[in-house]
PDB file of C-alpha atoms in Angstrom:
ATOM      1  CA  UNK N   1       0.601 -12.566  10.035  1.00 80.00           C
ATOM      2  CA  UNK N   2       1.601 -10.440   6.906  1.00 85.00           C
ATOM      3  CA  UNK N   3       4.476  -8.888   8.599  1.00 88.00           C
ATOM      4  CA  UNK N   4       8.276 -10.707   8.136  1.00 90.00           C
ATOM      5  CA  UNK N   5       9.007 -13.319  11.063  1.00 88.00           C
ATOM      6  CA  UNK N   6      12.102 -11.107  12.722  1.00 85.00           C
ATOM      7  CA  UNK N   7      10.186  -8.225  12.913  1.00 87.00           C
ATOM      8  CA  UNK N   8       6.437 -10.142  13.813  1.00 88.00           C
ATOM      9  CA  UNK N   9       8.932 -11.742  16.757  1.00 86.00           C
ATOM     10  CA  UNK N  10      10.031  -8.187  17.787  1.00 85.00           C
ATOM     11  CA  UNK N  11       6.227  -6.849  17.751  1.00 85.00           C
ATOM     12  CA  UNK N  12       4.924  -9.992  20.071  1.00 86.00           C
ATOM     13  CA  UNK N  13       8.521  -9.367  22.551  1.00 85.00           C
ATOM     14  CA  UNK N  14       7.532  -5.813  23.017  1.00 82.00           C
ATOM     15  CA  UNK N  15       3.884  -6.610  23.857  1.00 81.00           C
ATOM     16  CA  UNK N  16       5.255  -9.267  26.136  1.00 83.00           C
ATOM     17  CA  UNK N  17       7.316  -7.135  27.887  1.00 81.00           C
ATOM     18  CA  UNK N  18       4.665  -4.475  28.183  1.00 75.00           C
ATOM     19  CA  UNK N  19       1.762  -6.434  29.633  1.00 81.00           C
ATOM     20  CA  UNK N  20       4.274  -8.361  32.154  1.00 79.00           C
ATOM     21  CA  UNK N  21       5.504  -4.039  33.215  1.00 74.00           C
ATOM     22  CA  UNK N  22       2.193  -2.638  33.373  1.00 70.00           C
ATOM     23  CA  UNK N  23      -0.510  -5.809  32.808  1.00 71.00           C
ATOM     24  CA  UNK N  24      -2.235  -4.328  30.162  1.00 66.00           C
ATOM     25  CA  UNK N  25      -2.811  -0.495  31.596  1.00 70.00           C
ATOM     26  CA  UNK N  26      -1.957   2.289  28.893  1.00 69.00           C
ATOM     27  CA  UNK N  27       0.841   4.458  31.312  1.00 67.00           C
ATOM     28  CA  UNK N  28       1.197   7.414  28.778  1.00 66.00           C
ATOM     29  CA  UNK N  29      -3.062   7.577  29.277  1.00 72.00           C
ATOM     30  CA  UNK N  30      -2.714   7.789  32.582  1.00 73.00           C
ATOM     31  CA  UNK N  31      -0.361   9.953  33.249  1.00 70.00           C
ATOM     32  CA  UNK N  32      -1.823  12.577  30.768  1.00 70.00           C
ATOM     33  CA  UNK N  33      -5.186  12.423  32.703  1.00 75.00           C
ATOM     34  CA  UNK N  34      -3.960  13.726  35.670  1.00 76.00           C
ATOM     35  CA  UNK N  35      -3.781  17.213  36.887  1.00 79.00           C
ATOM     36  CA  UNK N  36       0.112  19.091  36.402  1.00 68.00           C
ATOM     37  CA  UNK N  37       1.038  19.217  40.471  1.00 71.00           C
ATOM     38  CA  UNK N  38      -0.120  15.088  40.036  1.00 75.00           C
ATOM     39  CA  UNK N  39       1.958  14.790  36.699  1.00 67.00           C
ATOM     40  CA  UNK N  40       4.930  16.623  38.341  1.00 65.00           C
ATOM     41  CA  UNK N  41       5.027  14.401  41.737  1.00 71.00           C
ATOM     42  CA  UNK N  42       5.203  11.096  39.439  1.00 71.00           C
ATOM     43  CA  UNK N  43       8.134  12.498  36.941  1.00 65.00           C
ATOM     44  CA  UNK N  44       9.583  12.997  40.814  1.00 67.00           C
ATOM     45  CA  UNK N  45       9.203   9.709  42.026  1.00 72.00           C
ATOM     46  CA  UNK N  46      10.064   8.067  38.679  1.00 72.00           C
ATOM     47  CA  UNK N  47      13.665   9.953  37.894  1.00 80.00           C
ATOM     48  CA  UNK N  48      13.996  12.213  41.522  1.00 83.00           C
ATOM     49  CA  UNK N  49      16.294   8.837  42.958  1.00 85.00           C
ATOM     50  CA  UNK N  50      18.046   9.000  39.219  1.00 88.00           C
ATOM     51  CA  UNK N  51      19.135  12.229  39.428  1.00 90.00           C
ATOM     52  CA  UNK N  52      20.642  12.209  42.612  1.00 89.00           C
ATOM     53  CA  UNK N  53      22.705   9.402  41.868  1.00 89.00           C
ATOM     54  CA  UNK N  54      24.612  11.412  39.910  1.00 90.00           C
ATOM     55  CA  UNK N  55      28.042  11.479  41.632  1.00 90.00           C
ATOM     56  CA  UNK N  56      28.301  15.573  41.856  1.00 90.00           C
ATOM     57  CA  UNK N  57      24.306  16.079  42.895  1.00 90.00           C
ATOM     58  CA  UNK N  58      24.184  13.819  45.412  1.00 84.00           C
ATOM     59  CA  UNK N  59      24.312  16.127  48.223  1.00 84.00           C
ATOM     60  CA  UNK N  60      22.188  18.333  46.202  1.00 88.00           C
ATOM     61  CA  UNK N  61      18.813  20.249  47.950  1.00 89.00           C
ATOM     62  CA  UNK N  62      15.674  19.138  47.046  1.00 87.00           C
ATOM     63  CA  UNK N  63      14.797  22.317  45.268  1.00 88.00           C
ATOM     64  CA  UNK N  64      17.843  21.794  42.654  1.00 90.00           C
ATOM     65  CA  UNK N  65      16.659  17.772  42.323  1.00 89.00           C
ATOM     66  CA  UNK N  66      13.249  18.285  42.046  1.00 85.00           C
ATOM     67  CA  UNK N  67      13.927  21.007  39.225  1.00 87.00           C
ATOM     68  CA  UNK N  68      16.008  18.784  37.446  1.00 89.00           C
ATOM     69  CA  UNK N  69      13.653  15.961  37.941  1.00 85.00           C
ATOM     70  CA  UNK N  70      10.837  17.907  35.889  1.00 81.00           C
ATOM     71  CA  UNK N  71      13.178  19.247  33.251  1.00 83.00           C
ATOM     72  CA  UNK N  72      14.377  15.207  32.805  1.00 80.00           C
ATOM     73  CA  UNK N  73      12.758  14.058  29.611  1.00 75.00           C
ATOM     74  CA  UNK N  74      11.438  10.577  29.362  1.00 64.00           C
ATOM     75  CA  UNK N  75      11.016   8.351  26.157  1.00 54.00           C
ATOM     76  CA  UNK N  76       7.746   6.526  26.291  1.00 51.00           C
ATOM     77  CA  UNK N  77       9.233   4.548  23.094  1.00 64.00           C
ATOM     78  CA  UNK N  78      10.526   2.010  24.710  1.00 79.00           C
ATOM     79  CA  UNK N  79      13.872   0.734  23.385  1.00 89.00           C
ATOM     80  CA  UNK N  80      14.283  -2.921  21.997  1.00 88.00           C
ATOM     81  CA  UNK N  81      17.271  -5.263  22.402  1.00 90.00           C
ATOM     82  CA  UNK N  82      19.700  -4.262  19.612  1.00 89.00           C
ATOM     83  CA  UNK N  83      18.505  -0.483  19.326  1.00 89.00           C
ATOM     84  CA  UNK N  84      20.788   1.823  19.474  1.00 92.00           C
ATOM     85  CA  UNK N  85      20.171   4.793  21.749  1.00 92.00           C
ATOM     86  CA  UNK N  86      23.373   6.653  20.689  1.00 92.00           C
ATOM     87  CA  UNK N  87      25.620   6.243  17.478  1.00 92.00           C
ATOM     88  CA  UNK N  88      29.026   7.489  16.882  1.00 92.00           C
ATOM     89  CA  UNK N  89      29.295  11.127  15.278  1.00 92.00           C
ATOM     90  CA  UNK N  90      25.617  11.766  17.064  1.00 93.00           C
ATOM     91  CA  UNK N  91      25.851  15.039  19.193  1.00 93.00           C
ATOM     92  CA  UNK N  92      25.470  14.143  22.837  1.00 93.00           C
ATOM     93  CA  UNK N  93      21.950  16.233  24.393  1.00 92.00           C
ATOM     94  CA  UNK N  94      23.014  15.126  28.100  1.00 91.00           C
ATOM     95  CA  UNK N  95      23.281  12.674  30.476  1.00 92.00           C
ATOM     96  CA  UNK N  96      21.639   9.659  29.687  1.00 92.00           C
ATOM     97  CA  UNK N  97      19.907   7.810  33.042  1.00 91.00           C
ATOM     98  CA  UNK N  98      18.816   3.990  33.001  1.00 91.00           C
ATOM     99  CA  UNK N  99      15.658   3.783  34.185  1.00 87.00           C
ATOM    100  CA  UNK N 100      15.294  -0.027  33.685  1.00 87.00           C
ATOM    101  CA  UNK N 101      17.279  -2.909  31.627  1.00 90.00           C
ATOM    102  CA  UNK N 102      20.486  -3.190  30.699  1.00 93.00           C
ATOM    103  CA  UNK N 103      22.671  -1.264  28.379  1.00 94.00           C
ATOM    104  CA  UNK N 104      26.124  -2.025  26.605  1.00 93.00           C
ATOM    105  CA  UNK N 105      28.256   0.775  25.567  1.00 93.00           C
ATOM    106  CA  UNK N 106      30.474  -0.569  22.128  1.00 91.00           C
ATOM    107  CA  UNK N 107      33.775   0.593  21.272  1.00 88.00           C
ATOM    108  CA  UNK N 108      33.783   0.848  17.147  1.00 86.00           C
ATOM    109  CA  UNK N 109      37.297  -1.073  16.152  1.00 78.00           C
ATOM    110  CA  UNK N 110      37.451  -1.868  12.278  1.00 61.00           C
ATOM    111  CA  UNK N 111      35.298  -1.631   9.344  1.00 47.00           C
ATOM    112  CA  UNK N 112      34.983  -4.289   6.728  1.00 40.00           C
ATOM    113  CA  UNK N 113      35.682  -6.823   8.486  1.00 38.00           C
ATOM    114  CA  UNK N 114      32.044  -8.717   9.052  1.00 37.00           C
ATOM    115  CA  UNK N 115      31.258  -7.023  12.423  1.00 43.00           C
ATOM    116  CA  UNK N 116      28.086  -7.022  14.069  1.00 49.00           C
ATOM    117  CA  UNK N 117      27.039  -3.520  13.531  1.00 51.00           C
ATOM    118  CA  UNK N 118      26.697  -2.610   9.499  1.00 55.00           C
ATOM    119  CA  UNK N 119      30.258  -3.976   8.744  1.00 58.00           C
ATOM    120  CA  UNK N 120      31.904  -2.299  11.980  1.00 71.00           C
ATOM    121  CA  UNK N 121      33.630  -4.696  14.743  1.00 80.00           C
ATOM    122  CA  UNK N 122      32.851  -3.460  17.853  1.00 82.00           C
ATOM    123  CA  UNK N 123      33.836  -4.396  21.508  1.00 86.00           C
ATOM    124  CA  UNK N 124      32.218  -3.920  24.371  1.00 88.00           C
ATOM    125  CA  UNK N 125      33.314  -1.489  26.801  1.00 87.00           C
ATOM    126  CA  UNK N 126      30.933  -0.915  29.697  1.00 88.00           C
ATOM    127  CA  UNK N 127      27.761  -2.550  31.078  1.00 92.00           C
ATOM    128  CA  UNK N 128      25.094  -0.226  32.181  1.00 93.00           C
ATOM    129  CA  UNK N 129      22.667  -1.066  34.663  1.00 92.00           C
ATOM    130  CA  UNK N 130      19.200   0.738  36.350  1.00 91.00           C
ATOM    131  CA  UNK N 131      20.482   4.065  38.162  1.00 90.00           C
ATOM    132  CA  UNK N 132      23.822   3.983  36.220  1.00 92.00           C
ATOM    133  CA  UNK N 133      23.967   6.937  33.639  1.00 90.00           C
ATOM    134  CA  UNK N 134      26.723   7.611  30.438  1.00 92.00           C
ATOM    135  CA  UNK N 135      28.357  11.070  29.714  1.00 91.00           C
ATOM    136  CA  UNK N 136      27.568  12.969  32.107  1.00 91.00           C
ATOM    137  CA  UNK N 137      30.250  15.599  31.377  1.00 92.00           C
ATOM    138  CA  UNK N 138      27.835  16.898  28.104  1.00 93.00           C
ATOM    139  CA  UNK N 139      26.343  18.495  30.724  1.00 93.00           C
ATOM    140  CA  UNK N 140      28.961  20.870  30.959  1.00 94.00           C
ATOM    141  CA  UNK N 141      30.834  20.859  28.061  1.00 92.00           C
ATOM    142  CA  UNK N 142      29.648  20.029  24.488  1.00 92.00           C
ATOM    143  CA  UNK N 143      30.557  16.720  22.876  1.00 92.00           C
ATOM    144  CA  UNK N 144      29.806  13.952  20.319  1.00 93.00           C
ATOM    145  CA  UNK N 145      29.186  10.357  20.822  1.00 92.00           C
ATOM    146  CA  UNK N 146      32.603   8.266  19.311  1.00 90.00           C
ATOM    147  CA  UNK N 147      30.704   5.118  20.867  1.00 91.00           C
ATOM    148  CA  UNK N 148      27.698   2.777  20.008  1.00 93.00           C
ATOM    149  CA  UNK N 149      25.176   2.764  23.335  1.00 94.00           C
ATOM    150  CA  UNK N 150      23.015  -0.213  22.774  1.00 94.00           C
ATOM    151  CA  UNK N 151      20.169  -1.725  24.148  1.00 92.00           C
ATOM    152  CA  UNK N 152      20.938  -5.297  25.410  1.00 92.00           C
ATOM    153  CA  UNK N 153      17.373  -5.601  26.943  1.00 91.00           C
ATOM    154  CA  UNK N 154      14.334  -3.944  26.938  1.00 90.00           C
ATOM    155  CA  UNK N 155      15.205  -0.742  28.152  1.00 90.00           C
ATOM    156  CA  UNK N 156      14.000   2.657  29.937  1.00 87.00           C
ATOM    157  CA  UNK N 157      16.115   5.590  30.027  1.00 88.00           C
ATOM    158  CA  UNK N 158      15.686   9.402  31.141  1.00 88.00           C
ATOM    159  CA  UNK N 159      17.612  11.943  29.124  1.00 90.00           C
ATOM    160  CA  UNK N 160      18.924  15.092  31.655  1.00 91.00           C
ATOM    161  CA  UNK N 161      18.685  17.554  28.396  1.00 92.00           C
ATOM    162  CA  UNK N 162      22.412  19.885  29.099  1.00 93.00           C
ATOM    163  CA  UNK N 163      20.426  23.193  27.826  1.00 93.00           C
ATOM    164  CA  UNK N 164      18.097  22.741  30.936  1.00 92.00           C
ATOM    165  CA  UNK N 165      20.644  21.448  33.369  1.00 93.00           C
ATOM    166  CA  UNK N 166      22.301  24.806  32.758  1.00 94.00           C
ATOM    167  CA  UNK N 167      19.643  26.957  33.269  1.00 94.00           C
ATOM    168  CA  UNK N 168      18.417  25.501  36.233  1.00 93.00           C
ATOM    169  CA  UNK N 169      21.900  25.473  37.982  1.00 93.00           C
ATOM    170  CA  UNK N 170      22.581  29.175  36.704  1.00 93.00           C
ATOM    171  CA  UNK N 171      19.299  30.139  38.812  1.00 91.00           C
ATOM    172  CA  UNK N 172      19.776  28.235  41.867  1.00 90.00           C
ATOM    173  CA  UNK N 173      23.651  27.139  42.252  1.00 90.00           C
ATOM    174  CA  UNK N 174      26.887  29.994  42.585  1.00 91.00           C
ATOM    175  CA  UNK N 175      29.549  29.988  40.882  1.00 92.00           C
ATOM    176  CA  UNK N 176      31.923  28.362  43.301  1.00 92.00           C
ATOM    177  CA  UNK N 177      29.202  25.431  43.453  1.00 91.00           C
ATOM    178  CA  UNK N 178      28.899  24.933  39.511  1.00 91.00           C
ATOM    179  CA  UNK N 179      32.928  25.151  39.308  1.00 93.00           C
ATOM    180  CA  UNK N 180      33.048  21.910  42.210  1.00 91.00           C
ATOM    181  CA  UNK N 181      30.290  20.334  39.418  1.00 92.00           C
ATOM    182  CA  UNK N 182      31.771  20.981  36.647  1.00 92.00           C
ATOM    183  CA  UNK N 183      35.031  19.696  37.754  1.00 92.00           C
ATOM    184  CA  UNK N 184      33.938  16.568  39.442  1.00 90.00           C
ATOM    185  CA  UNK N 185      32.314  15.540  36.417  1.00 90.00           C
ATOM    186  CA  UNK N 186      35.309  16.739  34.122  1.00 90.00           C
ATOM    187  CA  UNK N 187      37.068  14.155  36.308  1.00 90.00           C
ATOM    188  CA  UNK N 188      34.840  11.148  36.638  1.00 86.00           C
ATOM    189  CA  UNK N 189      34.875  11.493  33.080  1.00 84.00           C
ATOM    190  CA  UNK N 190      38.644  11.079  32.688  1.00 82.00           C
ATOM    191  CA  UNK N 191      38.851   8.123  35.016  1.00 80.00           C
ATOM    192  CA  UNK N 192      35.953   6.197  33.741  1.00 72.00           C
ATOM    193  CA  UNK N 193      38.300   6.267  30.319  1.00 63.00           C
ATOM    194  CA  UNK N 194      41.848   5.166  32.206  1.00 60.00           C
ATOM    195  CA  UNK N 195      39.684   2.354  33.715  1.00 60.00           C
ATOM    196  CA  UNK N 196      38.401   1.118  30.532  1.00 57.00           C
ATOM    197  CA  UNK N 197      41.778   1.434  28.739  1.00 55.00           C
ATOM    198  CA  UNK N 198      43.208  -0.634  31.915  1.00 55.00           C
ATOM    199  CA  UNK N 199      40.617  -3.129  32.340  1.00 49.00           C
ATOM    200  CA  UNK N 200      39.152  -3.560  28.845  1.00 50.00           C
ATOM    201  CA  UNK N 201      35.666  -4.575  28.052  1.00 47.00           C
ATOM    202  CA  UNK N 202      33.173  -6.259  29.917  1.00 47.00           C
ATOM    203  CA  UNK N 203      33.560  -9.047  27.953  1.00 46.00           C
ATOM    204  CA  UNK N 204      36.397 -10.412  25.724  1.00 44.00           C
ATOM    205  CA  UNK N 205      38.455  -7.610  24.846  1.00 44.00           C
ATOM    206  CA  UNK N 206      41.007  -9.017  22.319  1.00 50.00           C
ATOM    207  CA  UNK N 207      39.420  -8.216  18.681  1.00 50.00           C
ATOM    208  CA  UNK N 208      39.550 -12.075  16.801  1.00 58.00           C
ATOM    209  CA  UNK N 209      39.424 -12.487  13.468  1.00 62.00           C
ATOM    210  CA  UNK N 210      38.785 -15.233  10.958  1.00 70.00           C
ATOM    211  CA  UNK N 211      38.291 -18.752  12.193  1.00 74.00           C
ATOM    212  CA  UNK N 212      39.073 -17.463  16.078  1.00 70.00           C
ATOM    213  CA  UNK N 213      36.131 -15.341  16.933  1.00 69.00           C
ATOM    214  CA  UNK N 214      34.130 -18.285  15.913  1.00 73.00           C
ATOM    215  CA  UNK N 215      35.682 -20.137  18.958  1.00 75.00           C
ATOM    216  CA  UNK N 216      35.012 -17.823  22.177  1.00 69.00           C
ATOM    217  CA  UNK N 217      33.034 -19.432  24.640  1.00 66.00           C
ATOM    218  CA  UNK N 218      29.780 -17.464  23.916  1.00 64.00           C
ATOM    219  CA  UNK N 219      29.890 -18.047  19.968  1.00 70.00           C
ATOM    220  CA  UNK N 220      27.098 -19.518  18.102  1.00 76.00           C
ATOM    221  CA  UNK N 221      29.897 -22.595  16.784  1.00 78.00           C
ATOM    222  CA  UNK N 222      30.791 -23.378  21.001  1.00 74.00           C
ATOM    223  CA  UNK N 223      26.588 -23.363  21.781  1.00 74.00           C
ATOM    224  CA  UNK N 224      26.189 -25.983  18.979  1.00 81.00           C
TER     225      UNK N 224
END
């Protein structure tokens, strides 16, 4: 009751969300009471089908996935709407998986101009859903975040950490293989940005200004 209203709201939504997931059972309890072969076969069944969505391991052995299924690391912090995973200028760790909810992946375009994230406009340029995953060419080549990936919902996502990726392809894959990898993703990578550039956002992707952003059909002024 002490607490500010925004962030007493944000407390009660989280519980919500929570006991409507899991109806009241404490999942990071229960999964550290069981034994390690236990612990390993539910990190399997919970990211296994995540992994192998990835474009260049989907006719991957179930050796390589199940590896890469253990090595996956999974944040029990649960993000809110609004949080941002990933922020411009933030080195990218690896491919990030979406477990559950909806993300939005924001294209910075201005500063100073009364944006929506600290003073920066932003447009939206993709919208992830469960089993879709963002940059997964850090897994092969290093790189730093020049988008804004945001939580539009509650959210669950896996992180595929690049350091372990590589080791565990190094010890089970040949060269030949990790050059087809390595090149497939190189290349999704590429066409996932011509597509945006052609297509735009998911949403309106002409930046307004002044009096005209507060006419779009999803503004606050066309609700009332």
């Amino acid at each position: 009751r002490q607490l500010p209203t925004q962030l007493a709201n944000r407390i009660v939504s989280f519980y919500d969300y929570q006991w409507d997931l899991l109806r009241g059972a404490d999942e990071e309890k229960i999964l550290g009471e069981l034994p390690r072969s236990l612990q390993q076969r539910v990190a399997n069944f919970m990211c296994r089908d995540l992994v192998a969505s990835i474009p260049f391991l989907r006719k991957a052995n179930n050796a390589l996935l199940n590896a890469l299924a253990e090595s996956a690391e999974y944040n029990l912090n649960i993000y809110s709407p609004n949080d941002d995973i990933l922020k411009p200028g933030e080195r990218i760790k690896g491919s990030i998986l979406i477990s559950r909810g909806e993300v939005e992946i924001l294209r910075p375009v201005g500063e100073g101009v009364g944006g929506d994230i600290g003073g920066i406009e932003t447009v939206i340029e993709r919208k992830l859903q469960p089993f879709d995953r963002f940059a997964e060419e850090s897994l092969f080549v290093p790189k730093v975040s020049d988008r804004y990936v945001r939580a539009k919902t509650f959210c669950e996502v896996f992180l595929l950490p690049a350091d372990e990726f590589q080791h565990i392809i190094a010890s089970q894959c040949d060269d030949a293989h990790i050059a087809h990898m390595r090149e497939t993703a190189l290349a999704l990578a590429k066409s996932s940005v011509k597509a945006n550039k052609m297509f735009g956002s998911a949403e309106e992707a002409v930046v307004l200004r002044g009096i005209k952003k507060h006419c779009l059909p999803t503004s606050t002024f066309r609700k009332i």
